[in-house]
PDB file of C-alpha atoms in Angstrom:
ATOM      1  CA  UNK J   1      -7.344   7.265  28.206  1.00 60.00           C
ATOM      2  CA  UNK J   2      -4.944   7.421  25.281  1.00 69.00           C
ATOM      3  CA  UNK J   3      -6.075   6.065  21.924  1.00 73.00           C
ATOM      4  CA  UNK J   4      -3.939   3.513  20.065  1.00 81.00           C
ATOM      5  CA  UNK J   5      -1.931   4.757  17.059  1.00 81.00           C
ATOM      6  CA  UNK J   6      -4.037   5.326  13.979  1.00 88.00           C
ATOM      7  CA  UNK J   7      -3.763   6.110  10.290  1.00 93.00           C
ATOM      8  CA  UNK J   8      -5.874   8.623   8.341  1.00 94.00           C
ATOM      9  CA  UNK J   9      -5.153   7.146   4.921  1.00 95.00           C
ATOM     10  CA  UNK J  10      -2.883   4.916   2.869  1.00 96.00           C
ATOM     11  CA  UNK J  11      -2.237   6.034  -0.697  1.00 95.00           C
ATOM     12  CA  UNK J  12      -0.512   4.536  -3.688  1.00 94.00           C
ATOM     13  CA  UNK J  13      -0.056   7.036  -6.510  1.00 94.00           C
ATOM     14  CA  UNK J  14       1.702   6.770  -9.857  1.00 92.00           C
ATOM     15  CA  UNK J  15       4.533   9.018 -11.058  1.00 90.00           C
ATOM     16  CA  UNK J  16       2.003  11.580 -12.306  1.00 92.00           C
ATOM     17  CA  UNK J  17       0.086  11.766  -9.023  1.00 90.00           C
ATOM     18  CA  UNK J  18      -2.846   9.658 -10.210  1.00 92.00           C
ATOM     19  CA  UNK J  19      -4.452   7.231  -7.777  1.00 93.00           C
ATOM     20  CA  UNK J  20      -3.537   3.577  -8.123  1.00 92.00           C
ATOM     21  CA  UNK J  21      -5.001   2.547  -4.761  1.00 92.00           C
ATOM     22  CA  UNK J  22      -6.255   4.468  -1.742  1.00 94.00           C
ATOM     23  CA  UNK J  23      -8.009   3.780   1.539  1.00 94.00           C
ATOM     24  CA  UNK J  24      -9.266   6.602   3.753  1.00 95.00           C
ATOM     25  CA  UNK J  25     -10.080   6.096   7.424  1.00 93.00           C
ATOM     26  CA  UNK J  26     -10.802   9.692   8.405  1.00 90.00           C
ATOM     27  CA  UNK J  27     -13.681  12.063   7.770  1.00 89.00           C
ATOM     28  CA  UNK J  28     -11.175  14.863   7.050  1.00 89.00           C
ATOM     29  CA  UNK J  29     -11.839  14.292   3.361  1.00 89.00           C
ATOM     30  CA  UNK J  30     -15.570  13.681   3.095  1.00 89.00           C
ATOM     31  CA  UNK J  31     -15.959  13.860  -0.696  1.00 91.00           C
ATOM     32  CA  UNK J  32     -14.132  12.172  -3.521  1.00 92.00           C
ATOM     33  CA  UNK J  33     -13.089  15.579  -4.889  1.00 93.00           C
ATOM     34  CA  UNK J  34     -11.579  16.479  -1.488  1.00 93.00           C
ATOM     35  CA  UNK J  35      -9.663  13.188  -1.506  1.00 93.00           C
ATOM     36  CA  UNK J  36      -8.388  13.812  -5.039  1.00 94.00           C
ATOM     37  CA  UNK J  37      -7.366  17.363  -4.113  1.00 94.00           C
ATOM     38  CA  UNK J  38      -5.434  16.054  -1.089  1.00 94.00           C
ATOM     39  CA  UNK J  39      -3.701  13.411  -3.218  1.00 94.00           C
ATOM     40  CA  UNK J  40      -2.703  15.982  -5.828  1.00 95.00           C
ATOM     41  CA  UNK J  41      -1.474  18.450  -3.202  1.00 94.00           C
ATOM     42  CA  UNK J  42       0.568  15.894  -1.253  1.00 94.00           C
ATOM     43  CA  UNK J  43       2.034  14.543  -4.494  1.00 93.00           C
ATOM     44  CA  UNK J  44       3.000  18.044  -5.649  1.00 92.00           C
ATOM     45  CA  UNK J  45       4.636  18.810  -2.281  1.00 91.00           C
ATOM     46  CA  UNK J  46       6.687  15.611  -2.222  1.00 89.00           C
ATOM     47  CA  UNK J  47       7.528  14.900  -5.866  1.00 84.00           C
ATOM     48  CA  UNK J  48      10.797  16.867  -5.913  1.00 81.00           C
ATOM     49  CA  UNK J  49      12.209  15.042  -2.899  1.00 78.00           C
ATOM     50  CA  UNK J  50      14.243  11.901  -3.474  1.00 72.00           C
ATOM     51  CA  UNK J  51      12.497   9.364  -1.229  1.00 64.00           C
ATOM     52  CA  UNK J  52      13.756   6.282  -3.046  1.00 68.00           C
ATOM     53  CA  UNK J  53      16.196   4.902  -0.491  1.00 74.00           C
ATOM     54  CA  UNK J  54      14.440   5.632   2.780  1.00 83.00           C
ATOM     55  CA  UNK J  55      11.044   6.804   3.916  1.00 86.00           C
ATOM     56  CA  UNK J  56      10.707  10.575   4.236  1.00 89.00           C
ATOM     57  CA  UNK J  57       8.469  12.476   6.639  1.00 92.00           C
ATOM     58  CA  UNK J  58       6.752  15.818   6.150  1.00 91.00           C
ATOM     59  CA  UNK J  59       4.115  17.882   7.891  1.00 91.00           C
ATOM     60  CA  UNK J  60       1.383  18.791   5.424  1.00 90.00           C
ATOM     61  CA  UNK J  61      -1.931  20.523   6.005  1.00 89.00           C
ATOM     62  CA  UNK J  62      -2.011  19.581   9.695  1.00 90.00           C
ATOM     63  CA  UNK J  63      -1.068  15.948   8.995  1.00 93.00           C
ATOM     64  CA  UNK J  64       2.084  13.884   9.252  1.00 94.00           C
ATOM     65  CA  UNK J  65       2.787  12.272   5.882  1.00 95.00           C
ATOM     66  CA  UNK J  66       5.340   9.487   5.535  1.00 95.00           C
ATOM     67  CA  UNK J  67       6.250   8.484   1.999  1.00 94.00           C
ATOM     68  CA  UNK J  68       8.557   6.404  -0.177  1.00 93.00           C
ATOM     69  CA  UNK J  69       9.006   6.234  -3.939  1.00 91.00           C
ATOM     70  CA  UNK J  70       9.837   3.116  -5.934  1.00 89.00           C
ATOM     71  CA  UNK J  71      10.093   3.065  -9.722  1.00 87.00           C
ATOM     72  CA  UNK J  72       6.927   4.820 -10.893  1.00 89.00           C
ATOM     73  CA  UNK J  73       4.955   4.356  -7.647  1.00 93.00           C
ATOM     74  CA  UNK J  74       4.635   6.665  -4.651  1.00 94.00           C
ATOM     75  CA  UNK J  75       3.596   5.109  -1.316  1.00 95.00           C
ATOM     76  CA  UNK J  76       2.052   7.418   1.344  1.00 96.00           C
ATOM     77  CA  UNK J  77       0.755   6.940   4.889  1.00 96.00           C
ATOM     78  CA  UNK J  78      -0.947   9.874   6.624  1.00 95.00           C
ATOM     79  CA  UNK J  79      -1.613  10.354  10.311  1.00 94.00           C
ATOM     80  CA  UNK J  80      -2.752  13.174  12.549  1.00 93.00           C
ATOM     81  CA  UNK J  81      -0.322  15.913  13.513  1.00 92.00           C
ATOM     82  CA  UNK J  82       0.273  14.382  16.942  1.00 90.00           C
ATOM     83  CA  UNK J  83       0.763  10.816  15.649  1.00 90.00           C
ATOM     84  CA  UNK J  84       4.138   9.149  16.156  1.00 90.00           C
ATOM     85  CA  UNK J  85       6.175   9.424  12.935  1.00 92.00           C
ATOM     86  CA  UNK J  86       8.078   6.231  13.671  1.00 93.00           C
ATOM     87  CA  UNK J  87       4.854   4.246  13.914  1.00 93.00           C
ATOM     88  CA  UNK J  88       3.602   5.745  10.631  1.00 94.00           C
ATOM     89  CA  UNK J  89       6.958   4.944   8.999  1.00 94.00           C
ATOM     90  CA  UNK J  90       6.666   1.354  10.261  1.00 94.00           C
ATOM     91  CA  UNK J  91       3.220   1.090   8.642  1.00 94.00           C
ATOM     92  CA  UNK J  92       4.574   2.497   5.376  1.00 95.00           C
ATOM     93  CA  UNK J  93       7.557   0.152   5.294  1.00 94.00           C
ATOM     94  CA  UNK J  94       5.378  -2.824   6.226  1.00 93.00           C
ATOM     95  CA  UNK J  95       3.083  -1.969   3.304  1.00 94.00           C
ATOM     96  CA  UNK J  96       5.927  -1.425   0.849  1.00 93.00           C
ATOM     97  CA  UNK J  97       7.892  -4.502   1.942  1.00 92.00           C
ATOM     98  CA  UNK J  98       4.784  -6.731   1.763  1.00 91.00           C
ATOM     99  CA  UNK J  99       4.040  -5.510  -1.772  1.00 91.00           C
ATOM    100  CA  UNK J 100       7.703  -6.024  -2.667  1.00 90.00           C
ATOM    101  CA  UNK J 101       7.561  -9.610  -1.368  1.00 89.00           C
ATOM    102  CA  UNK J 102       4.314 -10.380  -3.200  1.00 86.00           C
ATOM    103  CA  UNK J 103       5.607  -8.874  -6.460  1.00 83.00           C
ATOM    104  CA  UNK J 104       9.007 -10.574  -6.047  1.00 84.00           C
ATOM    105  CA  UNK J 105      10.876  -7.269  -6.245  1.00 83.00           C
ATOM    106  CA  UNK J 106       9.130  -6.122  -9.425  1.00 82.00           C
ATOM    107  CA  UNK J 107       7.257  -3.166  -7.915  1.00 85.00           C
ATOM    108  CA  UNK J 108       5.977  -0.886 -10.669  1.00 86.00           C
ATOM    109  CA  UNK J 109       2.696   0.616 -11.852  1.00 90.00           C
ATOM    110  CA  UNK J 110       1.909  -2.100 -14.389  1.00 88.00           C
ATOM    111  CA  UNK J 111       2.430  -4.854 -11.824  1.00 88.00           C
ATOM    112  CA  UNK J 112       0.413  -2.894  -9.252  1.00 87.00           C
ATOM    113  CA  UNK J 113      -2.539  -2.455 -11.605  1.00 90.00           C
ATOM    114  CA  UNK J 114      -2.466  -6.124 -12.609  1.00 88.00           C
ATOM    115  CA  UNK J 115      -2.452  -7.159  -8.943  1.00 87.00           C
ATOM    116  CA  UNK J 116      -4.591  -4.438  -7.418  1.00 89.00           C
ATOM    117  CA  UNK J 117      -6.478  -7.051  -5.411  1.00 89.00           C
ATOM    118  CA  UNK J 118      -3.255  -8.012  -3.604  1.00 89.00           C
ATOM    119  CA  UNK J 119      -2.461  -4.375  -2.820  1.00 91.00           C
ATOM    120  CA  UNK J 120      -5.919  -3.775  -1.382  1.00 91.00           C
ATOM    121  CA  UNK J 121      -5.675  -6.975   0.659  1.00 90.00           C
ATOM    122  CA  UNK J 122      -2.296  -5.772   1.993  1.00 91.00           C
ATOM    123  CA  UNK J 123      -3.854  -2.503   3.106  1.00 92.00           C
ATOM    124  CA  UNK J 124      -6.737  -4.379   4.752  1.00 91.00           C
ATOM    125  CA  UNK J 125      -4.301  -6.625   6.631  1.00 91.00           C
ATOM    126  CA  UNK J 126      -2.339  -3.595   7.881  1.00 92.00           C
ATOM    127  CA  UNK J 127      -5.122  -1.223   8.949  1.00 91.00           C
ATOM    128  CA  UNK J 128      -8.767  -1.655   9.926  1.00 90.00           C
ATOM    129  CA  UNK J 129     -10.952   1.422  10.516  1.00 88.00           C
ATOM    130  CA  UNK J 130      -7.767   3.454  10.884  1.00 89.00           C
ATOM    131  CA  UNK J 131      -6.258   1.275  13.598  1.00 90.00           C
ATOM    132  CA  UNK J 132      -2.990  -0.509  12.915  1.00 90.00           C
ATOM    133  CA  UNK J 133      -3.284  -4.295  12.988  1.00 90.00           C
ATOM    134  CA  UNK J 134       0.020  -5.536  11.556  1.00 89.00           C
ATOM    135  CA  UNK J 135       3.301  -4.075  10.298  1.00 88.00           C
ATOM    136  CA  UNK J 136       5.426  -7.180   9.723  1.00 90.00           C
ATOM    137  CA  UNK J 137       5.779  -7.523   5.950  1.00 88.00           C
ATOM    138  CA  UNK J 138       6.280 -11.298   6.082  1.00 88.00           C
ATOM    139  CA  UNK J 139       3.064 -11.788   8.059  1.00 88.00           C
ATOM    140  CA  UNK J 140       1.116  -9.411   5.784  1.00 88.00           C
ATOM    141  CA  UNK J 141       2.395 -11.021   2.576  1.00 87.00           C
ATOM    142  CA  UNK J 142       1.745 -14.499   3.995  1.00 87.00           C
ATOM    143  CA  UNK J 143      -1.861 -13.683   4.847  1.00 87.00           C
ATOM    144  CA  UNK J 144      -2.463 -12.023   1.473  1.00 87.00           C
ATOM    145  CA  UNK J 145      -0.864 -14.918  -0.421  1.00 83.00           C
ATOM    146  CA  UNK J 146      -2.961 -17.421   1.522  1.00 81.00           C
ATOM    147  CA  UNK J 147      -6.147 -15.589   0.516  1.00 73.00           C
ATOM    148  CA  UNK J 148      -5.339 -16.248  -3.140  1.00 60.00           C
ATOM    149  CA  UNK J 149      -3.962 -19.766  -2.707  1.00 54.00           C
ATOM    150  CA  UNK J 150      -6.799 -21.090  -0.549  1.00 49.00           C
ATOM    151  CA  UNK J 151      -9.571 -20.466  -3.045  1.00 46.00           C
ATOM    152  CA  UNK J 152     -10.350 -24.125  -3.549  1.00 49.00           C
ATOM    153  CA  UNK J 153     -12.506 -23.066  -6.483  1.00 47.00           C
ATOM    154  CA  UNK J 154     -12.220 -24.797  -9.828  1.00 47.00           C
ATOM    155  CA  UNK J 155      -9.870 -23.071 -12.242  1.00 41.00           C
ATOM    156  CA  UNK J 156     -12.815 -21.876 -14.356  1.00 45.00           C
ATOM    157  CA  UNK J 157     -14.257 -19.960 -11.374  1.00 48.00           C
ATOM    158  CA  UNK J 158     -11.001 -18.315 -10.251  1.00 48.00           C
ATOM    159  CA  UNK J 159      -9.938 -14.819 -11.187  1.00 60.00           C
ATOM    160  CA  UNK J 160      -7.027 -14.518 -13.587  1.00 61.00           C
ATOM    161  CA  UNK J 161      -4.697 -13.571 -10.735  1.00 66.00           C
ATOM    162  CA  UNK J 162      -5.800 -16.577  -8.680  1.00 64.00           C
ATOM    163  CA  UNK J 163      -5.430 -18.898 -11.673  1.00 62.00           C
ATOM    164  CA  UNK J 164      -1.908 -17.612 -12.358  1.00 68.00           C
ATOM    165  CA  UNK J 165      -0.990 -18.015  -8.693  1.00 71.00           C
ATOM    166  CA  UNK J 166      -2.311 -21.584  -8.734  1.00 67.00           C
ATOM    167  CA  UNK J 167      -0.412 -22.385 -11.933  1.00 68.00           C
ATOM    168  CA  UNK J 168       2.769 -20.826 -10.517  1.00 71.00           C
ATOM    169  CA  UNK J 169       2.369 -22.862  -7.323  1.00 71.00           C
ATOM    170  CA  UNK J 170       1.935 -26.132  -9.264  1.00 67.00           C
ATOM    171  CA  UNK J 171       4.931 -25.348 -11.478  1.00 69.00           C
ATOM    172  CA  UNK J 172       7.097 -24.564  -8.463  1.00 70.00           C
ATOM    173  CA  UNK J 173       6.089 -27.829  -6.781  1.00 69.00           C
ATOM    174  CA  UNK J 174       6.822 -29.845  -9.935  1.00 67.00           C
ATOM    175  CA  UNK J 175      10.250 -28.232 -10.330  1.00 70.00           C
ATOM    176  CA  UNK J 176      11.182 -28.923  -6.719  1.00 68.00           C
ATOM    177  CA  UNK J 177      10.161 -32.601  -6.877  1.00 57.00           C
TER     178      UNK J 177
END
């Protein structure tokens, strides 16, 4: 019986190789120091390659790594050596495109740090326990946006991000009416 496609990790690093967001689904890196060493090594291997227009693929340390750079952010998806590169690239582009939709094209480190909750929700909508759930950016962004919009909590109990989203939604509605 063949297993469904899976992902070992999804990483979002800044232009210096520092972690912005990361989710690991494999025991290949059992300690935080092993995870940090992998992130540094994969960043060092890929930083000189121009992966700004399209996703690039490399074989690194027995893993397939698919990556894309935008502004000062580096997006990575890692799979096992025998994983289908096209599927991993689809996961990467689904992640990037969903973040791009949620950030309205303003994808940079500052925006990512201010909206880290949205990035982590995107990752959770894409992959669960290493198994790919969704790759359509519109579906991912829609589900993530609905998490923030459907709080129903009073403004005083919402996070800053949720409060801003609510205010933006009310302003948009008032401008359209």
